[in-house]
C-alpha angles and dihedrals in degrees: 000000000000121000129189114220117191117202087016094155093059125095102276094024094059093050090047092053089051090052093047093049090048090055093051103261124140112233134207112189128199117191129145089207091229089133099027139053130261092239094060098087091054091044090054089052091049094050095042096040088222138092130242137178118262128193123187098215135137110234090222088069098084097180092055090045090054090051090059093049092045089059094043105041091152092073107126103180142026128211107192117205103141108123141110108258113184110120095199094045090051090057092051098044107016097163094068088053094051091044098047103035100040099040090048089052092049093050096047090051089051090052092049089055097042093051095036095239105176103201127056125176119188117202098219130167144238085240087086089075096061115195102344125203097208132064136239096033113238127193089255096043108133110260128226119201116293113260097227142030087251090059091047092053090054093048092046090048088055091047091052090054093044091053092043098046098080089056099051141063090223116109108225129202129178120203114203104200124188122211114340114206140161130043142247108303092240089065094227098109136030142122114333115209119227097180138356104321117249097197128083103239097055088048090053094051093042090052091049093052094046103254091121133021102236145329127241125229102216105216131355100188101072119126093256135110094280104009097261127107119277123224134173112250122187128184111251092233090057089052090047091053091049091059091053092046090051089052092050091047090053090051092052094051116108098181093093091158091066098093103183134111114254121214130206132183117223110204144118097255094231113046132221127246124234092247092047089054092050092048091048089055091049090050098051095039095042090224138107117250122219109235138146131212111236139174124280116286119234112252097022115130118220096239142345129179138150136257099225097183094114094051090049095048101039106027098029088233133139136147110283097176122071135213092275090054090051095051098039093052092044089052093046090053093047089054091048091051090051090050092051095042094245098125123084 
């Protein structure tokens, strides 16, 4: 069975292709490499031990996109990752996020209709919820407004699909993942930074390897287990597997007359605090990390984590890798990047 993966050379996309190839799927990948590196396709092949077809195309170029599908009319499913994802960048230059993320989404939905592709998985984000008032976050938790243009593009992409679903034969699923971390266990592929990382785990590994002096824990007086903020971290390979399981669930469905978009949260169900994450890194690396305890940061919520009951019951998915797995693979990849001269 042949699957189209858009943005397949990005962080989660690359790990998903590896998982698909490992499970016997054929893969066609479309990625313009604007947020990836030219070596990634070959690295995926090396890690997976299998080949796949790669096209360097921008999804906003509909004629070129149609050319790919014309030559691969046996594609049966789409997993759509391709999007810009930096929250801070989206606040500085929002128009490129609306242009890139929304027009790519429109075109890939058009293609699914034109070539009668029956299964469509959107890689969405927990950012669509905004600052929620209830924990854990369920799929039907009332949303507040997204906090960034990036979050809005994910929410609007979902809304496009929800409006489109009653008019198409394509079964559509949106996966709202929380914080992807870690890397492939072989340490040969992981997240590649394109600017100063915004997220905690890359800052931890960059501090450990000497690329920055220290990290700051923003707030230690929150009403949590240890006073630091709690977030929901999920190993990237677990998220990759969830995308495949969602695809397989779509293929098993017989209720083809139910033309609505289904939504699933991908999270741990409990959450991990900032200090727990730091201590986990120290444990698996057997080194002390340089960090300082600072005041609360404006805009940070106390805690957010997912209720993953629906994904467990319907998709048969749950996190199989723990906090030590997340930190050990992230550290292994950071060391590999340093060795290859990819960090900086």
